[in-house]
CSV table of C-alpha atoms in Angstrom, one decimal:
chain,number,residue,atom,x,y,z
A,1,MET,CA,6.6,34.5,-24.0
A,2,LYS,CA,7.6,34.0,-27.8
A,3,GLN,CA,5.7,31.1,-29.9
A,4,TYR,CA,5.7,30.8,-33.6
A,5,LEU,CA,3.8,29.3,-36.3
A,6,LEU,CA,4.6,27.9,-39.7
A,7,ARG,CA,2.2,28.8,-42.8
A,8,LEU,CA,3.4,27.5,-46.7
A,9,ASP,CA,2.3,28.8,-49.4
A,10,ASP,CA,1.0,28.1,-52.7
A,11,ALA,CA,0.1,24.6,-52.7
A,12,CYS,CA,-1.4,23.4,-55.9
A,13,PRO,CA,-1.3,20.6,-58.1
A,14,THR,CA,1.9,22.3,-60.4
A,15,MET,CA,3.9,22.6,-57.4
A,16,HIS,CA,7.2,21.6,-56.9
A,17,ALA,CA,6.3,18.1,-55.7
A,18,GLU,CA,10.2,17.4,-54.7
A,19,ARG,CA,10.9,20.3,-52.4
A,20,TRP,CA,7.5,20.1,-51.2
A,21,ALA,CA,8.1,16.4,-49.8
A,22,LYS,CA,11.1,17.5,-48.6
A,23,ILE,CA,9.5,20.3,-46.5
A,24,GLU,CA,7.2,17.6,-45.1
A,25,SER,CA,9.7,15.3,-44.3
A,26,LEU,CA,10.9,18.0,-42.1
A,27,LEU,CA,8.3,19.3,-40.5
A,28,ASP,CA,7.0,15.7,-39.3
A,29,LYS,CA,10.3,15.3,-38.3
A,30,PHE,CA,10.1,18.4,-35.7
A,31,ASP,CA,6.4,17.3,-34.8
A,32,ILE,CA,5.7,20.9,-36.5
A,33,LYS,CA,1.7,21.5,-37.5
A,34,PRO,CA,1.8,24.5,-40.3
A,35,MET,CA,-0.9,26.2,-42.1
A,36,VAL,CA,-0.9,25.3,-45.7
A,37,GLY,CA,-2.5,28.0,-48.4
A,38,ILE,CA,-4.0,26.1,-51.4
A,39,ILE,CA,-4.9,27.5,-54.8
A,40,PRO,CA,-8.1,26.2,-56.0
A,41,ASN,CA,-7.9,26.7,-59.2
A,42,ASN,CA,-4.3,28.0,-60.4
A,43,LYS,CA,-3.2,30.1,-63.0
A,44,ASP,CA,-0.1,31.6,-62.7
A,45,PRO,CA,2.5,30.0,-64.6
A,46,LYS,CA,4.9,31.1,-61.7
A,47,GLN,CA,3.3,28.0,-60.0
A,48,MET,CA,3.3,25.9,-62.6
A,49,VAL,CA,6.6,23.9,-61.8
A,50,SER,CA,6.2,19.9,-62.0
A,51,LYS,CA,3.6,17.8,-63.6
A,52,PRO,CA,0.1,18.2,-62.5
A,53,ASP,CA,-0.3,15.6,-59.8
A,54,TYR,CA,-3.6,13.6,-60.3
A,55,GLU,CA,-3.3,12.5,-56.2
A,56,PHE,CA,-3.1,16.2,-55.1
A,57,TRP,CA,-6.1,16.6,-53.1
A,58,ASN,CA,-5.7,12.9,-51.1
A,59,LYS,CA,-2.2,14.6,-50.2
A,60,VAL,CA,-4.4,17.8,-48.6
A,61,LYS,CA,-6.9,15.7,-46.8
A,62,GLU,CA,-3.7,13.8,-45.7
A,63,TRP,CA,-2.4,17.1,-44.3
A,64,GLU,CA,-5.7,17.9,-42.5
A,65,ASN,CA,-5.4,14.7,-41.1
A,66,LYS,CA,-2.7,14.8,-39.1
A,67,GLY,CA,-2.8,18.5,-38.0
A,68,TRP,CA,-2.3,21.0,-40.4
A,69,ALA,CA,-4.0,23.7,-41.2
A,70,ILE,CA,-6.3,24.4,-44.5
A,71,ALA,CA,-6.4,27.6,-46.1
A,72,LEU,CA,-8.2,29.1,-49.5
A,73,HIS,CA,-5.1,31.0,-50.4
A,74,GLY,CA,-7.2,32.8,-53.3
A,75,TYR,CA,-8.5,31.8,-56.3
A,76,ASP,CA,-6.0,31.2,-58.9
A,77,HIS,CA,-3.3,33.3,-58.1
A,78,CYS,CA,-3.5,35.8,-61.0
A,79,TYR,CA,-3.1,39.2,-60.1
A,80,ILE,CA,-5.9,41.6,-62.1
A,81,SER,CA,-5.4,45.2,-59.8
A,82,ASP,CA,-3.0,47.3,-58.8
A,83,GLU,CA,-4.1,48.1,-55.5
A,84,ALA,CA,-2.8,47.2,-52.1
A,85,GLY,CA,-5.7,47.3,-49.6
A,86,ILE,CA,-5.8,47.1,-45.9
A,87,ASN,CA,-2.7,45.2,-45.3
A,88,PRO,CA,-0.7,47.1,-48.2
A,89,LEU,CA,2.7,45.1,-49.1
A,90,TRP,CA,2.6,45.1,-52.3
A,91,ASN,CA,0.4,47.2,-55.0
A,92,ARG,CA,-0.6,44.2,-56.7
A,93,SER,CA,-3.8,41.9,-56.2
A,94,GLU,CA,-5.8,38.7,-56.9
A,95,PHE,CA,-8.7,40.9,-54.9
A,96,ALA,CA,-8.2,44.2,-53.4
A,97,GLY,CA,-9.9,47.1,-56.1
A,98,VAL,CA,-11.9,44.4,-57.6
A,99,PRO,CA,-15.6,44.7,-57.4
A,100,LEU,CA,-17.4,42.6,-54.3
A,101,ASP,CA,-19.5,40.3,-57.1
A,102,LYS,CA,-16.0,39.3,-58.9
A,103,GLN,CA,-14.5,38.8,-55.1
A,104,LYS,CA,-17.2,36.4,-54.2
A,105,GLU,CA,-17.3,35.0,-57.5
A,106,LYS,CA,-13.8,33.9,-56.6
A,107,ILE,CA,-14.5,32.8,-53.1
A,108,SER,CA,-17.5,31.0,-54.1
A,109,LYS,CA,-15.7,29.0,-56.6
A,110,GLY,CA,-12.7,28.4,-54.6
A,111,ILE,CA,-14.5,27.1,-51.9
A,112,ALA,CA,-17.1,24.4,-54.0
A,113,ILE,CA,-13.3,23.2,-55.4
A,114,PHE,CA,-12.5,22.1,-51.8
A,115,HIS,CA,-16.3,21.0,-50.8
A,116,ASN,CA,-15.7,19.0,-53.7
A,117,HIS,CA,-12.7,17.1,-52.5
A,118,GLY,CA,-14.5,16.9,-48.9
A,119,ILE,CA,-12.4,19.7,-47.4
A,120,GLU,CA,-13.9,22.9,-45.5
A,121,PRO,CA,-10.9,25.0,-45.5
A,122,ARG,CA,-10.9,27.6,-41.7
A,123,TYR,CA,-8.6,30.0,-43.0
A,124,PHE,CA,-7.7,32.3,-45.7
A,125,PHE,CA,-5.1,34.2,-47.1
A,126,ALA,CA,-4.6,36.2,-50.1
A,127,PRO,CA,-1.8,36.4,-52.8
A,128,SER,CA,0.9,38.7,-52.3
A,129,HIS,CA,-1.3,39.6,-48.6
A,130,THR,CA,-3.5,41.9,-50.6
A,131,PHE,CA,-6.9,42.1,-49.8
A,132,ASP,CA,-9.5,44.9,-49.1
A,133,LEU,CA,-13.1,45.0,-46.8
A,134,ASN,CA,-14.9,43.7,-50.0
A,135,THR,CA,-12.7,40.7,-50.0
A,136,LEU,CA,-14.2,40.2,-46.0
A,137,GLU,CA,-17.5,40.7,-47.3
A,138,ALA,CA,-17.0,37.7,-49.7
A,139,LEU,CA,-15.6,35.7,-47.5
A,140,LYS,CA,-18.6,35.9,-44.9
A,141,GLU,CA,-21.3,35.7,-47.7
A,142,CYS,CA,-19.7,33.1,-49.6
A,143,SER,CA,-17.6,30.6,-47.1
A,144,ASN,CA,-17.5,29.7,-43.5
A,145,ILE,CA,-13.7,31.2,-43.3
A,146,ARG,CA,-13.7,33.7,-40.5
A,147,MET,CA,-9.8,33.8,-39.7
A,148,ILE,CA,-7.4,35.5,-41.9
A,149,SER,CA,-3.4,34.8,-41.8
A,150,ASP,CA,-2.0,38.3,-42.5
A,151,THR,CA,-1.1,42.1,-41.2
A,152,ILE,CA,1.1,42.7,-38.7
A,153,ALA,CA,0.8,42.7,-34.6
A,154,ASN,CA,2.4,40.7,-32.5
A,155,LYS,CA,-0.7,38.5,-31.3
A,156,PRO,CA,-4.0,37.7,-32.9
A,157,TYR,CA,-6.7,39.9,-32.8
A,158,GLN,CA,-10.8,40.9,-33.9
A,159,TYR,CA,-11.1,43.4,-36.4
A,160,ASN,CA,-14.5,43.2,-38.7
A,161,GLY,CA,-15.6,39.6,-37.7
A,162,PHE,CA,-12.9,38.0,-37.8
A,163,ILE,CA,-10.0,36.5,-36.4
A,164,PHE,CA,-6.8,38.0,-37.7
A,165,ILE,CA,-3.3,35.5,-37.6
A,166,PRO,CA,-0.8,38.0,-38.2
A,167,GLN,CA,2.0,36.9,-40.5
A,168,VAL,CA,5.4,39.3,-40.3
A,169,GLY,CA,8.3,37.1,-41.7
A,170,GLY,CA,9.3,35.2,-45.2
A,171,HIS,CA,11.6,33.6,-43.1
A,172,CYS,CA,12.3,32.0,-39.7
A,173,THR,CA,14.6,34.1,-37.8
A,174,ASP,CA,14.2,34.9,-34.1
A,175,MET,CA,12.4,37.1,-32.9
A,176,LYS,CA,13.1,40.3,-30.3
A,177,LEU,CA,9.5,40.6,-29.1
A,178,ASN,CA,7.0,38.4,-27.2
A,179,GLY,CA,3.8,37.3,-29.2
A,180,ILE,CA,2.6,34.8,-31.5
A,181,TRP,CA,4.7,34.8,-34.8
A,182,THR,CA,3.9,33.3,-38.1
A,183,PHE,CA,6.9,32.5,-40.4
A,184,CYS,CA,5.9,32.5,-44.2
A,185,LEU,CA,7.5,29.9,-46.8
A,186,HIS,CA,7.1,28.8,-50.4
A,187,PRO,CA,8.6,25.6,-50.6
A,188,SER,CA,8.0,25.7,-54.3
A,189,VAL,CA,11.3,27.9,-54.5
A,190,MET,CA,13.5,27.3,-51.4
A,191,SER,CA,17.0,26.6,-52.3
A,192,GLU,CA,18.9,24.2,-50.4
A,193,SER,CA,20.6,26.5,-48.6
A,194,GLN,CA,17.3,27.5,-47.0
A,195,PHE,CA,16.5,23.9,-46.0
A,196,THR,CA,19.5,24.2,-44.7
A,197,GLY,CA,18.9,27.1,-42.6
A,198,LEU,CA,15.1,26.3,-41.9
A,199,GLU,CA,16.4,22.7,-40.6
A,200,GLN,CA,19.0,24.7,-38.2
A,201,PHE,CA,16.1,27.2,-36.8
A,202,LEU,CA,13.8,23.5,-36.1
A,203,ASN,CA,16.2,22.0,-34.5
A,204,ASP,CA,17.1,24.9,-32.3
A,205,ASN,CA,13.7,26.5,-31.6
A,206,HIS,CA,11.3,23.8,-32.2
A,207,ASN,CA,9.9,24.0,-28.7
A,208,ARG,CA,8.3,27.0,-29.2
A,209,PHE,CA,6.5,26.1,-32.4
A,210,ILE,CA,2.8,25.8,-31.9
A,211,SER,CA,0.1,24.9,-34.2
A,212,PHE,CA,-3.0,27.2,-35.0
A,213,MET,CA,-5.2,25.0,-33.4
A,214,ASP,CA,-3.4,25.5,-30.1
A,215,ILE,CA,-4.3,29.3,-30.2
A,216,ASP,CA,-6.9,29.8,-27.8
A,217,TYR,CA,-9.2,31.8,-30.2
A,218,SER,CA,-12.5,32.6,-27.5
A,219,LYS,CA,-9.6,34.8,-25.6
A,220,VAL,CA,-8.5,37.1,-29.2
A,221,GLY,CA,-9.9,40.7,-28.5
A,222,ALA,CA,-9.2,43.8,-30.3
A,223,LYS,CA,-5.8,44.9,-31.8
A,224,ASN,CA,-3.4,46.0,-28.8
A,225,ILE,CA,-1.7,48.9,-28.6
A,226,ILE,CA,1.7,47.0,-29.2
A,227,SER,CA,0.3,45.8,-32.4
A,228,ARG,CA,-1.1,49.1,-33.3
A,229,ILE,CA,2.8,50.8,-33.1
A,230,LEU,CA,4.5,48.0,-34.6
A,231,SER,CA,2.2,48.3,-37.4
A,232,PHE,CA,2.8,51.8,-38.2
A,233,VAL,CA,6.7,51.5,-37.8
A,234,TYR,CA,6.6,48.5,-40.0
A,235,PHE,CA,4.3,50.5,-43.2
A,236,SER,CA,6.3,53.8,-42.8
A,237,ARG,CA,9.5,52.0,-43.0
A,238,ARG,CA,8.7,50.4,-46.1
A,239,LYS,CA,7.0,53.9,-47.3
A,240,LEU,CA,10.0,55.4,-46.6
A,241,LYS,CA,12.4,52.9,-48.4
A,242,LYS,CA,10.2,52.9,-51.3
A,243,ALA,CA,10.8,56.5,-51.2
A,244,LEU,CA,14.5,56.5,-51.2
A,245,SER,CA,14.8,53.8,-53.6
A,246,ARG,CA,12.8,56.0,-56.3
């Protein structure tokens, strides 16, 4: 069976207001309940698109109330390392390669901002998908988060005290293998053609979408052999492509 999840990245007070309103309306139309990654203290100029929305955290609460999964998406979304960590998609990170104390500070401050607005995030994912074992330790010591949306696999699995919900696609597409697949979108930079394509995909496949709360996490076990092979092939192809482009 193929089941799809949707993740929206880079929500913050200065996100592109019109595009985020558009995607929310589209997802409501098809009753899709995504995960939304909140940057609690955005300092990334690329995410400063619209004027600050002083009602932003009320909006986050509204998302939570209608069943959207709320995730801590880093702290300030600024890259301070060229390490790739344990999910080496890119050689840039807010977390991977950063000392544990600094990572704990980031997690603690981010969680405090959520708590100040009456929100308890249950999930985490890092900017550019890059984090390391110290990130997991920081999350354990400074938060109640034990679920991470990232890494390559065909279904959720347990590792080092966390449940990983794999994320393998930057756009919605028909997956060939059975599994639970998360598509990752960045609404602030989506084009009109991308919105049109998304609407068509949701129209054709909305019955395959589940919410993050629909997953029976009590039955999640270790990473299976199919996921291990998928991860190996995926990163091997990325390395080869990078080598050939030099």
